[in-house]
mmCIF file with all atom_site columns, C-alpha atoms in Angstrom:
data_model
loop_
_atom_site.group_PDB
_atom_site.id
_atom_site.type_symbol
_atom_site.label_atom_id
_atom_site.label_alt_id
_atom_site.label_comp_id
_atom_site.label_asym_id
_atom_site.label_entity_id
_atom_site.label_seq_id
_atom_site.pdbx_PDB_ins_code
_atom_site.Cartn_x
_atom_site.Cartn_y
_atom_site.Cartn_z
_atom_site.occupancy
_atom_site.B_iso_or_equiv
_atom_site.pdbx_formal_charge
_atom_site.auth_seq_id
_atom_site.auth_comp_id
_atom_site.auth_asym_id
_atom_site.auth_atom_id
_atom_site.pdbx_PDB_model_num
ATOM 1   C CA . MET G 1 1   ? 14.423  -11.755 10.305  1.00 0.00 ? 15  MET G CA 1
ATOM 2   C CA . GLU G 1 2   ? 13.887  -14.333 13.286  1.00 0.00 ? 16  GLU G CA 1
ATOM 3   C CA . GLU G 1 3   ? 17.546  -13.330 14.632  1.00 0.00 ? 17  GLU G CA 1
ATOM 4   C CA . LYS G 1 4   ? 17.157  -9.877  13.247  1.00 0.00 ? 18  LYS G CA 1
ATOM 5   C CA . THR G 1 5   ? 20.243  -10.054 11.655  1.00 0.00 ? 19  THR G CA 1
ATOM 6   C CA . PHE G 1 6   ? 21.531  -9.874  8.083   1.00 0.00 ? 20  PHE G CA 1
ATOM 7   C CA . ARG G 1 7   ? 23.993  -10.585 6.014   1.00 0.00 ? 21  ARG G CA 1
ATOM 8   C CA . ARG G 1 8   ? 25.032  -8.020  3.077   1.00 0.00 ? 22  ARG G CA 1
ATOM 9   C CA . LEU G 1 9   ? 25.605  -9.532  -0.680  1.00 0.00 ? 23  LEU G CA 1
ATOM 10  C CA . GLY G 1 10  ? 28.850  -10.931 -0.643  1.00 0.00 ? 24  GLY G CA 1
ATOM 11  C CA . GLY G 1 11  ? 29.773  -10.088 2.992   1.00 0.00 ? 25  GLY G CA 1
ATOM 12  C CA . GLU G 1 12  ? 30.924  -12.485 6.056   1.00 0.00 ? 26  GLU G CA 1
ATOM 13  C CA . ASP G 1 13  ? 29.845  -10.202 8.665   1.00 0.00 ? 27  ASP G CA 1
ATOM 14  C CA . GLU G 1 14  ? 26.468  -10.374 10.239  1.00 0.00 ? 28  GLU G CA 1
ATOM 15  C CA . VAL G 1 15  ? 24.653  -7.000  10.903  1.00 0.00 ? 29  VAL G CA 1
ATOM 16  C CA . ARG G 1 16  ? 22.077  -6.320  13.570  1.00 0.00 ? 30  ARG G CA 1
ATOM 17  C CA . VAL G 1 17  ? 18.903  -4.504  12.408  1.00 0.00 ? 31  VAL G CA 1
ATOM 18  C CA . ARG G 1 18  ? 15.751  -2.948  13.987  1.00 0.00 ? 32  ARG G CA 1
ATOM 19  C CA . ALA G 1 19  ? 13.042  -3.160  11.573  1.00 0.00 ? 33  ALA G CA 1
ATOM 20  C CA . ARG G 1 20  ? 9.338   -3.570  10.566  1.00 0.00 ? 34  ARG G CA 1
ATOM 21  C CA . ILE G 1 21  ? 8.496   -4.745  6.896   1.00 0.00 ? 35  ILE G CA 1
ATOM 22  C CA . ILE G 1 22  ? 5.100   -3.599  5.789   1.00 0.00 ? 36  ILE G CA 1
ATOM 23  C CA . ALA G 1 23  ? 4.546   -5.617  2.731   1.00 0.00 ? 37  ALA G CA 1
ATOM 24  C CA . SER G 1 24  ? 1.967   -5.391  -0.057  1.00 0.00 ? 38  SER G CA 1
ATOM 25  C CA . THR G 1 25  ? 0.506   -7.687  -2.778  1.00 0.00 ? 39  THR G CA 1
ATOM 26  C CA . ASN G 1 26  ? -2.156  -8.332  -5.068  1.00 0.00 ? 40  ASN G CA 1
ATOM 27  C CA . VAL G 1 27  ? -1.675  -11.988 -4.905  1.00 0.00 ? 41  VAL G CA 1
ATOM 28  C CA . ASP G 1 28  ? -3.193  -14.755 -2.891  1.00 0.00 ? 42  ASP G CA 1
ATOM 29  C CA . LEU G 1 29  ? -0.335  -15.639 -0.749  1.00 0.00 ? 43  LEU G CA 1
ATOM 30  C CA . GLU G 1 30  ? -1.854  -18.648 1.024   1.00 0.00 ? 44  GLU G CA 1
ATOM 31  C CA . GLU G 1 31  ? -3.110  -19.989 -2.500  1.00 0.00 ? 45  GLU G CA 1
ATOM 32  C CA . ALA G 1 32  ? 0.719   -19.192 -3.610  1.00 0.00 ? 46  ALA G CA 1
ATOM 33  C CA . VAL G 1 33  ? 1.956   -21.150 -0.722  1.00 0.00 ? 47  VAL G CA 1
ATOM 34  C CA . ARG G 1 34  ? -0.356  -24.141 -1.132  1.00 0.00 ? 48  ARG G CA 1
ATOM 35  C CA . GLU G 1 35  ? 0.827   -24.155 -4.583  1.00 0.00 ? 49  GLU G CA 1
ATOM 36  C CA . GLN G 1 36  ? 5.073   -23.441 -3.613  1.00 0.00 ? 50  GLN G CA 1
ATOM 37  C CA . SER G 1 37  ? 5.389   -20.504 -5.158  1.00 0.00 ? 51  SER G CA 1
ATOM 38  C CA . PHE G 1 38  ? 5.777   -18.592 -2.159  1.00 0.00 ? 52  PHE G CA 1
ATOM 39  C CA . ARG G 1 39  ? 8.079   -19.550 1.277   1.00 0.00 ? 53  ARG G CA 1
ATOM 40  C CA . GLU G 1 40  ? 5.472   -21.067 3.824   1.00 0.00 ? 54  GLU G CA 1
ATOM 41  C CA . ASN G 1 41  ? 7.843   -19.806 6.576   1.00 0.00 ? 55  ASN G CA 1
ATOM 42  C CA . LEU G 1 42  ? 7.982   -16.166 4.629   1.00 0.00 ? 56  LEU G CA 1
ATOM 43  C CA . TYR G 1 43  ? 4.144   -15.874 4.480   1.00 0.00 ? 57  TYR G CA 1
ATOM 44  C CA . TYR G 1 44  ? 4.312   -16.882 8.504   1.00 0.00 ? 58  TYR G CA 1
ATOM 45  C CA . ARG G 1 45  ? 7.101   -14.186 9.333   1.00 0.00 ? 59  ARG G CA 1
ATOM 46  C CA . LEU G 1 46  ? 5.232   -11.541 7.276   1.00 0.00 ? 60  LEU G CA 1
ATOM 47  C CA . ASN G 1 47  ? 1.575   -12.303 8.182   1.00 0.00 ? 61  ASN G CA 1
ATOM 48  C CA . GLU G 1 48  ? 1.138   -10.702 11.470  1.00 0.00 ? 62  GLU G CA 1
ATOM 49  C CA . ILE G 1 49  ? -1.401  -8.260  10.698  1.00 0.00 ? 63  ILE G CA 1
ATOM 50  C CA . GLN G 1 50  ? -3.212  -8.410  7.616   1.00 0.00 ? 64  GLN G CA 1
ATOM 51  C CA . ILE G 1 51  ? -5.415  -5.208  6.217   1.00 0.00 ? 65  ILE G CA 1
ATOM 52  C CA . ASN G 1 52  ? -7.481  -6.023  3.064   1.00 0.00 ? 66  ASN G CA 1
ATOM 53  C CA . LEU G 1 53  ? -8.599  -3.048  1.166   1.00 0.00 ? 67  LEU G CA 1
ATOM 54  C CA . SER G 1 54  ? -11.030 -3.342  -1.692  1.00 0.00 ? 68  SER G CA 1
ATOM 55  C CA . ALA G 1 55  ? -9.853  -1.936  -4.969  1.00 0.00 ? 69  ALA G CA 1
ATOM 56  C CA . LEU G 1 56  ? -10.208 2.050   -5.633  1.00 0.00 ? 70  LEU G CA 1
ATOM 57  C CA . ARG G 1 57  ? -12.973 2.346   -8.080  1.00 0.00 ? 71  ARG G CA 1
ATOM 58  C CA . GLU G 1 58  ? -15.047 0.185   -5.172  1.00 0.00 ? 72  GLU G CA 1
ATOM 59  C CA . ARG G 1 59  ? -14.515 2.970   -2.910  1.00 0.00 ? 73  ARG G CA 1
ATOM 60  C CA . GLY G 1 60  ? -15.977 5.941   -4.552  1.00 0.00 ? 74  GLY G CA 1
ATOM 61  C CA . ASN G 1 61  ? -16.262 7.830   -1.578  1.00 0.00 ? 75  ASN G CA 1
ATOM 62  C CA . ASP G 1 62  ? -12.381 7.502   -0.753  1.00 0.00 ? 76  ASP G CA 1
ATOM 63  C CA . VAL G 1 63  ? -11.571 8.674   -4.153  1.00 0.00 ? 77  VAL G CA 1
ATOM 64  C CA . THR G 1 64  ? -12.979 12.034  -3.402  1.00 0.00 ? 78  THR G CA 1
ATOM 65  C CA . LEU G 1 65  ? -11.384 12.248  0.048   1.00 0.00 ? 79  LEU G CA 1
ATOM 66  C CA . LEU G 1 66  ? -8.050  11.537  -0.976  1.00 0.00 ? 80  LEU G CA 1
ATOM 67  C CA . ALA G 1 67  ? -8.196  14.117  -3.750  1.00 0.00 ? 81  ALA G CA 1
ATOM 68  C CA . LEU G 1 68  ? -9.477  16.683  -1.156  1.00 0.00 ? 82  LEU G CA 1
ATOM 69  C CA . SER G 1 69  ? -6.430  15.672  1.391   1.00 0.00 ? 83  SER G CA 1
ATOM 70  C CA . PHE G 1 70  ? -3.972  16.179  -1.850  1.00 0.00 ? 84  PHE G CA 1
ATOM 71  C CA . ILE G 1 71  ? -5.543  19.507  -3.218  1.00 0.00 ? 85  ILE G CA 1
ATOM 72  C CA . GLU G 1 72  ? -5.209  20.723  0.401   1.00 0.00 ? 86  GLU G CA 1
ATOM 73  C CA . GLU G 1 73  ? -1.671  19.752  1.298   1.00 0.00 ? 87  GLU G CA 1
ATOM 74  C CA . PHE G 1 74  ? -0.349  20.641  -1.942  1.00 0.00 ? 88  PHE G CA 1
ATOM 75  C CA . GLY G 1 75  ? -2.225  23.783  -1.846  1.00 0.00 ? 89  GLY G CA 1
ATOM 76  C CA . ARG G 1 76  ? -0.368  24.409  1.363   1.00 0.00 ? 90  ARG G CA 1
ATOM 77  C CA . VAL G 1 77  ? 2.975   22.961  0.353   1.00 0.00 ? 91  VAL G CA 1
ATOM 78  C CA . TYR G 1 78  ? 2.788   25.488  -2.634  1.00 0.00 ? 92  TYR G CA 1
ATOM 79  C CA . SER G 1 79  ? 0.953   28.523  -1.229  1.00 0.00 ? 93  SER G CA 1
ATOM 80  C CA . LEU G 1 80  ? -1.995  27.949  -3.673  1.00 0.00 ? 94  LEU G CA 1
ATOM 81  C CA . GLY G 1 81  ? -4.729  29.298  -1.120  1.00 0.00 ? 95  GLY G CA 1
ATOM 82  C CA . SER G 1 82  ? -7.766  27.207  -0.186  1.00 0.00 ? 96  SER G CA 1
ATOM 83  C CA . ARG G 1 83  ? -9.030  24.907  -3.258  1.00 0.00 ? 97  ARG G CA 1
ATOM 84  C CA . SER G 1 84  ? -11.414 22.452  -3.470  1.00 0.00 ? 98  SER G CA 1
ATOM 85  C CA . LEU G 1 85  ? -13.567 20.353  -5.958  1.00 0.00 ? 99  LEU G CA 1
ATOM 86  C CA . SER G 1 86  ? -16.428 21.172  -8.018  1.00 0.00 ? 100 SER G CA 1
ATOM 87  C CA . GLU G 1 87  ? -19.468 18.528  -7.406  1.00 0.00 ? 101 GLU G CA 1
ATOM 88  C CA . THR G 1 88  ? -18.779 17.597  -11.061 1.00 0.00 ? 102 THR G CA 1
ATOM 89  C CA . SER G 1 89  ? -15.609 17.030  -10.528 1.00 0.00 ? 103 SER G CA 1
ATOM 90  C CA . LYS G 1 90  ? -16.088 14.589  -7.572  1.00 0.00 ? 104 LYS G CA 1
ATOM 91  C CA . GLU G 1 91  ? -18.903 12.934  -9.586  1.00 0.00 ? 105 GLU G CA 1
ATOM 92  C CA . LEU G 1 92  ? -16.455 12.406  -11.998 1.00 0.00 ? 106 LEU G CA 1
ATOM 93  C CA . LEU G 1 93  ? -13.797 11.192  -9.885  1.00 0.00 ? 107 LEU G CA 1
ATOM 94  C CA . ARG G 1 94  ? -16.245 8.563   -8.201  1.00 0.00 ? 108 ARG G CA 1
ATOM 95  C CA . GLN G 1 95  ? -17.503 7.437   -11.399 1.00 0.00 ? 109 GLN G CA 1
ATOM 96  C CA . TYR G 1 96  ? -14.160 6.731   -12.709 1.00 0.00 ? 110 TYR G CA 1
ATOM 97  C CA . HIS G 1 97  ? -13.250 3.079   -13.538 1.00 0.00 ? 111 HIS G CA 1
ATOM 98  C CA . TRP G 1 98  ? -9.375  3.500   -11.941 1.00 0.00 ? 112 TRP G CA 1
ATOM 99  C CA . PRO G 1 99  ? -7.839  0.604   -14.043 1.00 0.00 ? 113 PRO G CA 1
ATOM 100 C CA . GLY G 1 100 ? -4.702  -1.285  -12.860 1.00 0.00 ? 114 GLY G CA 1
ATOM 101 C CA . ILE G 1 101 ? -5.321  0.284   -8.840  1.00 0.00 ? 115 ILE G CA 1
ATOM 102 C CA . HIS G 1 102 ? -6.632  -2.840  -6.859  1.00 0.00 ? 116 HIS G CA 1
ATOM 103 C CA . PRO G 1 103 ? -5.304  -4.505  -4.069  1.00 0.00 ? 117 PRO G CA 1
#
């Protein structure tokens, strides 16, 4: 990463690359570095900007906004016209536990 080059697996030539890496994890990487289960040099190269999000189930209003955004987009893509969510549907989305969806 530092040299902005890589070598293909089994290859001999270095390939120059210009890339940005966006990574996501639900692991505490600082702890993983302390436990030596994640490479410290890689952690510091990837850790330019951190965005920490709470679990979706803790952001009930975001769930509604996301659902409305998807409804609008797919309505446009598939020519379904204007659609929305009933207040009951919005409340069900906010109250749902959303297992497995966490930062």
